[in-house]
Amino acid sequence: MLTRREALLGSVLTAAAAATMVAMPAVASAKEVAGLPREKVTLVAPPFVHAHDQVAKGGPKVVEFTMTVEEKPVVIDADGTQLNAMTYNGSIPGPLMVVHEGDYLELTLVNPDTNTLAHNIDFHAATGALGGGELTLINPGEQVTLRFKATRTGTFVYHCAPGGPMIPWHVVSGMSGAVMVLPRDGLRDDKGKPIRYDRIYYIGENDFYVPRDEQGKFKKYETAGDNFDDMMKVMRGLIPTHVVFNGKAGSLTGENAMKAKVGETVLIVHSQANRDTRPHLIGGHGDYVWEQGKFANPPAKDLETWFIRGGSAGSALYTFLQPGIYAYVNHNLIEAVELGATAHFTVDGTWDDDLMTQVEAPRAIATQ
């Protein structure tokens, strides 16, 4: 007779993955890793990022993180539309994790018994079959610890990938985030000169597919699993009902707008685990942009709009030169304005008329 665990996991672990697990050799560098210094990091909810060094101090270390899976209803727009969300650490997106090249990222993933579904994590930054997905699949009431070596620099997506149709369903229900692996000597421009940032913000873009009832109103469900059949029908149409930043339309506007000052350099990390997107900072630029997210490649310069492929994370560096409110949007403007993919930066400082000025205020059209 199948156990509850075998029943839950049997549909998502393939025979090949199971064989890989059985044949897996002992970790050759276990003693070496055991001798490395350890740093325990407390994650913070996006758009904020946990404290970290831009240039590594000392040699490689093991950086320890803990994330808890939380299934919960989340309101995703001003009309009160409810998503039966699946989240890492309760936020959409999950927290950004920062390490340096050569470090070991060690994650303890917890799936409380109050949840109803099995979950795992697939790290695009990791090297190994399924990104660690088959090694981290856990039922409610279980936890697991995974460690991988950060061998490539850049920004990378992570997401839940329990197998089959569960994969897209979990991802578009909120289960994605990002890892940033910094070069040990920090970021560099296109000529190899070191560059630094004063602030860092993480923006996760999500597409949601909320079912409607016969009257066209968005439906609500009791638990995360109750909406599966209805939501899959909407997902297969490939037309999202919402495209938002950080889990909700307007989540990064008003009092929640991201802050900066004139003269400050801001690094914006942007991920989209499912669809292509086109970030644009209205009134600003990408001074240096890693569109593909990989710091081993020289950054592009002076971009007006950049492209983030679905299933990846990119980053852009900009030094603000003028005060004011800057809209940061997905420049599919229908998705930005109608579906919710808009954020704001509020920048303090002194206005520079040389960069922009209103030469003449609006007035009646001259007749001569």
Coordinates of N, CA, C and O in Angstrom, one line a residue, residues 150-215:
A150 N 28.1 28.2 -5.9 CA 27.8 29.3 -6.9 C 28.9 29.4 -7.8 O 29.9 30.1 -7.5
T151 N 28.9 28.8 -9.0 CA 30.0 28.8 -9.9 C 29.9 29.8 -11.0 O 30.9 30.0 -11.7
R152 N 28.7 30.4 -11.2 CA 28.5 31.4 -12.2 C 27.9 32.7 -11.7 O 27.0 32.6 -10.8
T153 N 28.4 33.8 -12.1 CA 27.9 35.1 -11.6 C 26.7 35.5 -12.4 O 26.5 35.2 -13.5
G154 N 25.9 36.4 -11.7 CA 24.8 36.9 -12.4 C 23.5 36.9 -11.5 O 23.6 36.6 -10.3
T155 N 22.4 37.2 -12.2 CA 21.1 37.1 -11.5 C 20.4 35.9 -12.1 O 20.4 35.7 -13.4
F156 N 19.7 35.1 -11.3 CA 19.1 33.9 -11.7 C 17.7 33.7 -11.0 O 17.6 34.0 -9.9
V157 N 16.8 33.2 -11.8 CA 15.5 32.8 -11.2 C 15.6 31.5 -10.4 O 16.4 30.6 -10.7
Y158 N 14.7 31.5 -9.3 CA 14.4 30.2 -8.8 C 12.9 30.1 -8.7 O 12.2 31.1 -8.7
H159 N 12.3 28.8 -8.8 CA 10.9 28.7 -8.8 C 10.5 27.3 -8.3 O 11.4 26.4 -8.3
C160 N 9.3 27.1 -8.0 CA 8.8 25.8 -7.6 C 8.5 25.0 -8.9 O 8.1 25.5 -9.9
A161 N 8.9 23.7 -8.9 CA 8.7 22.8 -10.0 C 8.4 21.4 -9.6 O 9.2 20.5 -9.8
P162 N 7.2 21.2 -9.1 CA 6.9 19.9 -8.6 C 6.6 18.8 -9.6 O 6.5 17.6 -9.3
G163 N 6.6 19.2 -10.9 CA 6.4 18.2 -12.0 C 5.1 18.4 -12.7 O 4.1 18.8 -12.2
G164 N 5.1 18.1 -14.0 CA 3.9 18.1 -14.9 C 3.2 19.5 -14.8 O 3.8 20.5 -14.7
P165 N 1.8 19.5 -14.9 CA 1.1 20.7 -14.8 C 1.2 21.5 -13.5 O 0.9 22.7 -13.5
M166 N 1.7 20.8 -12.5 CA 2.0 21.5 -11.2 C 3.0 22.6 -11.4 O 3.0 23.6 -10.7
I167 N 3.9 22.5 -12.4 CA 5.0 23.4 -12.5 C 4.5 24.8 -12.9 O 4.7 25.8 -12.1
P168 N 3.8 25.0 -14.0 CA 3.3 26.3 -14.3 C 2.3 26.8 -13.3 O 2.2 28.0 -13.0
W169 N 1.5 25.9 -12.8 CA 0.4 26.3 -11.8 C 1.1 26.9 -10.6 O 0.7 28.0 -10.1
H170 N 2.1 26.3 -10.1 CA 2.8 26.8 -8.9 C 3.5 28.1 -9.2 O 3.5 29.1 -8.4
V171 N 4.1 28.2 -10.4 CA 4.9 29.4 -10.7 C 3.9 30.6 -10.9 O 4.2 31.7 -10.3
V172 N 2.8 30.5 -11.6 CA 1.9 31.6 -11.8 C 1.0 31.8 -10.6 O 0.2 32.7 -10.6
S173 N 1.2 31.0 -9.6 CA 0.5 31.3 -8.3 C 1.4 32.0 -7.3 O 1.1 32.2 -6.2
G174 N 2.6 32.4 -7.8 CA 3.5 33.2 -7.0 C 4.8 32.6 -6.6 O 5.6 33.3 -5.9
M175 N 5.1 31.3 -6.9 CA 6.3 30.7 -6.4 C 7.5 30.9 -7.2 O 7.9 29.9 -8.0
S176 N 8.1 32.0 -7.2 CA 9.4 32.3 -7.8 C 10.1 33.4 -7.1 O 9.5 34.1 -6.3
G177 N 11.4 33.5 -7.4 CA 12.2 34.5 -6.8 C 13.5 34.6 -7.5 O 13.6 34.1 -8.7
A178 N 14.6 35.1 -6.9 CA 15.8 35.2 -7.6 C 17.0 35.1 -6.7 O 16.9 35.4 -5.5
V179 N 18.2 34.7 -7.3 CA 19.5 34.6 -6.6 C 20.4 35.6 -7.4 O 20.4 35.6 -8.6
M180 N 21.2 36.3 -6.7 CA 22.3 37.1 -7.3 C 23.6 36.6 -6.8 O 23.9 36.6 -5.6
V181 N 24.4 36.2 -7.8 CA 25.8 35.8 -7.5 C 26.7 36.9 -8.0 O 26.9 37.1 -9.2
L182 N 27.3 37.6 -7.0 CA 28.2 38.7 -7.4 C 29.6 38.2 -7.6 O 30.1 37.2 -7.0
P183 N 30.4 38.8 -8.6 CA 31.8 38.5 -8.7 C 32.5 38.8 -7.4 O 32.1 39.7 -6.6
R184 N 33.5 38.1 -7.0 CA 34.1 38.3 -5.7 C 34.7 39.7 -5.6 O 34.8 40.3 -4.5
D185 N 35.1 40.3 -6.7 CA 35.7 41.6 -6.7 C 34.6 42.7 -7.1 O 34.9 43.8 -7.4
G186 N 33.3 42.3 -7.1 CA 32.3 43.2 -7.3 C 32.0 43.4 -8.8 O 32.6 42.8 -9.7
L187 N 31.0 44.3 -9.1 CA 30.5 44.6 -10.4 C 31.6 45.4 -11.2 O 32.3 46.2 -10.6
R188 N 31.6 45.3 -12.5 CA 32.5 46.1 -13.3 C 31.7 46.6 -14.6 O 30.8 46.0 -15.0
D189 N 32.1 47.8 -15.1 CA 31.5 48.3 -16.3 C 32.0 47.6 -17.5 O 32.8 46.6 -17.5
D190 N 31.7 48.2 -18.7 CA 32.0 47.5 -20.0 C 33.5 47.6 -20.2 O 34.0 46.8 -21.1
K191 N 34.3 48.4 -19.5 CA 35.7 48.5 -19.7 C 36.5 47.8 -18.6 O 37.7 47.9 -18.5
G192 N 35.7 47.2 -17.7 CA 36.4 46.5 -16.6 C 36.6 47.3 -15.3 O 37.3 46.8 -14.4
K193 N 36.1 48.5 -15.3 CA 36.3 49.4 -14.2 C 35.3 49.1 -13.1 O 34.1 48.9 -13.4
P194 N 35.7 49.0 -11.8 CA 34.7 48.7 -10.7 C 33.6 49.7 -10.6 O 33.8 50.9 -10.8
I195 N 32.4 49.2 -10.4 CA 31.3 50.1 -10.2 C 30.5 49.6 -8.9 O 30.5 48.4 -8.7
R196 N 29.9 50.5 -8.2 CA 29.2 50.2 -7.0 C 27.8 50.8 -7.1 O 27.5 51.6 -7.9
Y197 N 26.9 50.3 -6.2 CA 25.6 50.8 -6.1 C 25.3 51.3 -4.6 O 25.9 50.7 -3.7
D198 N 24.5 52.3 -4.5 CA 24.1 52.9 -3.2 C 22.9 52.2 -2.6 O 22.8 52.0 -1.4
R199 N 22.0 51.7 -3.5 CA 20.8 51.0 -3.1 C 20.6 49.9 -4.1 O 21.0 50.0 -5.3
I200 N 19.8 48.9 -3.6 CA 19.4 47.8 -4.5 C 18.0 47.5 -4.2 O 17.5 47.5 -3.1
Y201 N 17.2 47.3 -5.3 CA 15.8 46.9 -5.2 C 15.6 45.7 -6.1 O 16.2 45.6 -7.2
Y202 N 14.7 44.8 -5.6 CA 14.4 43.6 -6.4 C 12.9 43.6 -6.7 O 12.0 43.7 -5.9
I203 N 12.6 43.6 -8.0 CA 11.3 43.6 -8.6 C 11.0 42.3 -9.3 O 11.7 41.9 -10.2
G204 N 10.0 41.6 -8.8 CA 9.6 40.3 -9.4 C 8.3 40.6 -10.1 O 7.3 41.0 -9.6
E205 N 8.3 40.3 -11.4 CA 7.1 40.5 -12.2 C 6.4 39.1 -12.3 O 7.0 38.1 -12.6
N206 N 5.0 39.2 -12.1 CA 4.2 37.9 -12.2 C 3.0 38.1 -13.1 O 2.4 39.2 -13.1
D207 N 2.7 37.1 -13.8 CA 1.5 37.0 -14.6 C 0.5 36.1 -13.8 O 0.9 35.0 -13.5
F208 N -0.7 36.6 -13.6 CA -1.7 35.8 -12.9 C -2.9 35.5 -13.8 O -3.2 36.2 -14.7
Y209 N -3.5 34.3 -13.5 CA -4.6 33.8 -14.3 C -5.8 33.5 -13.4 O -6.0 32.3 -13.1
V210 N -6.6 34.5 -13.0 CA -7.7 34.3 -12.0 C -9.0 33.9 -12.8 O -9.4 34.7 -13.7
P211 N -9.6 32.8 -12.5 CA -10.8 32.4 -13.1 C -12.0 33.4 -12.8 O -12.0 34.0 -11.8
R212 N -12.9 33.5 -13.8 CA -14.1 34.3 -13.6 C -15.4 33.4 -13.5 O -15.4 32.3 -14.1
D213 N -16.4 33.9 -12.9 CA -17.7 33.2 -12.9 C -18.5 33.6 -14.1 O -18.1 34.3 -15.0
E214 N -19.8 33.1 -14.1 CA -20.6 33.3 -15.3 C -20.9 34.8 -15.5 O -21.2 35.2 -16.6
Q215 N -20.9 35.6 -14.5 CA -21.1 37.0 -14.6 C -19.9 37.8 -14.9 O -19.9 39.0 -15.0

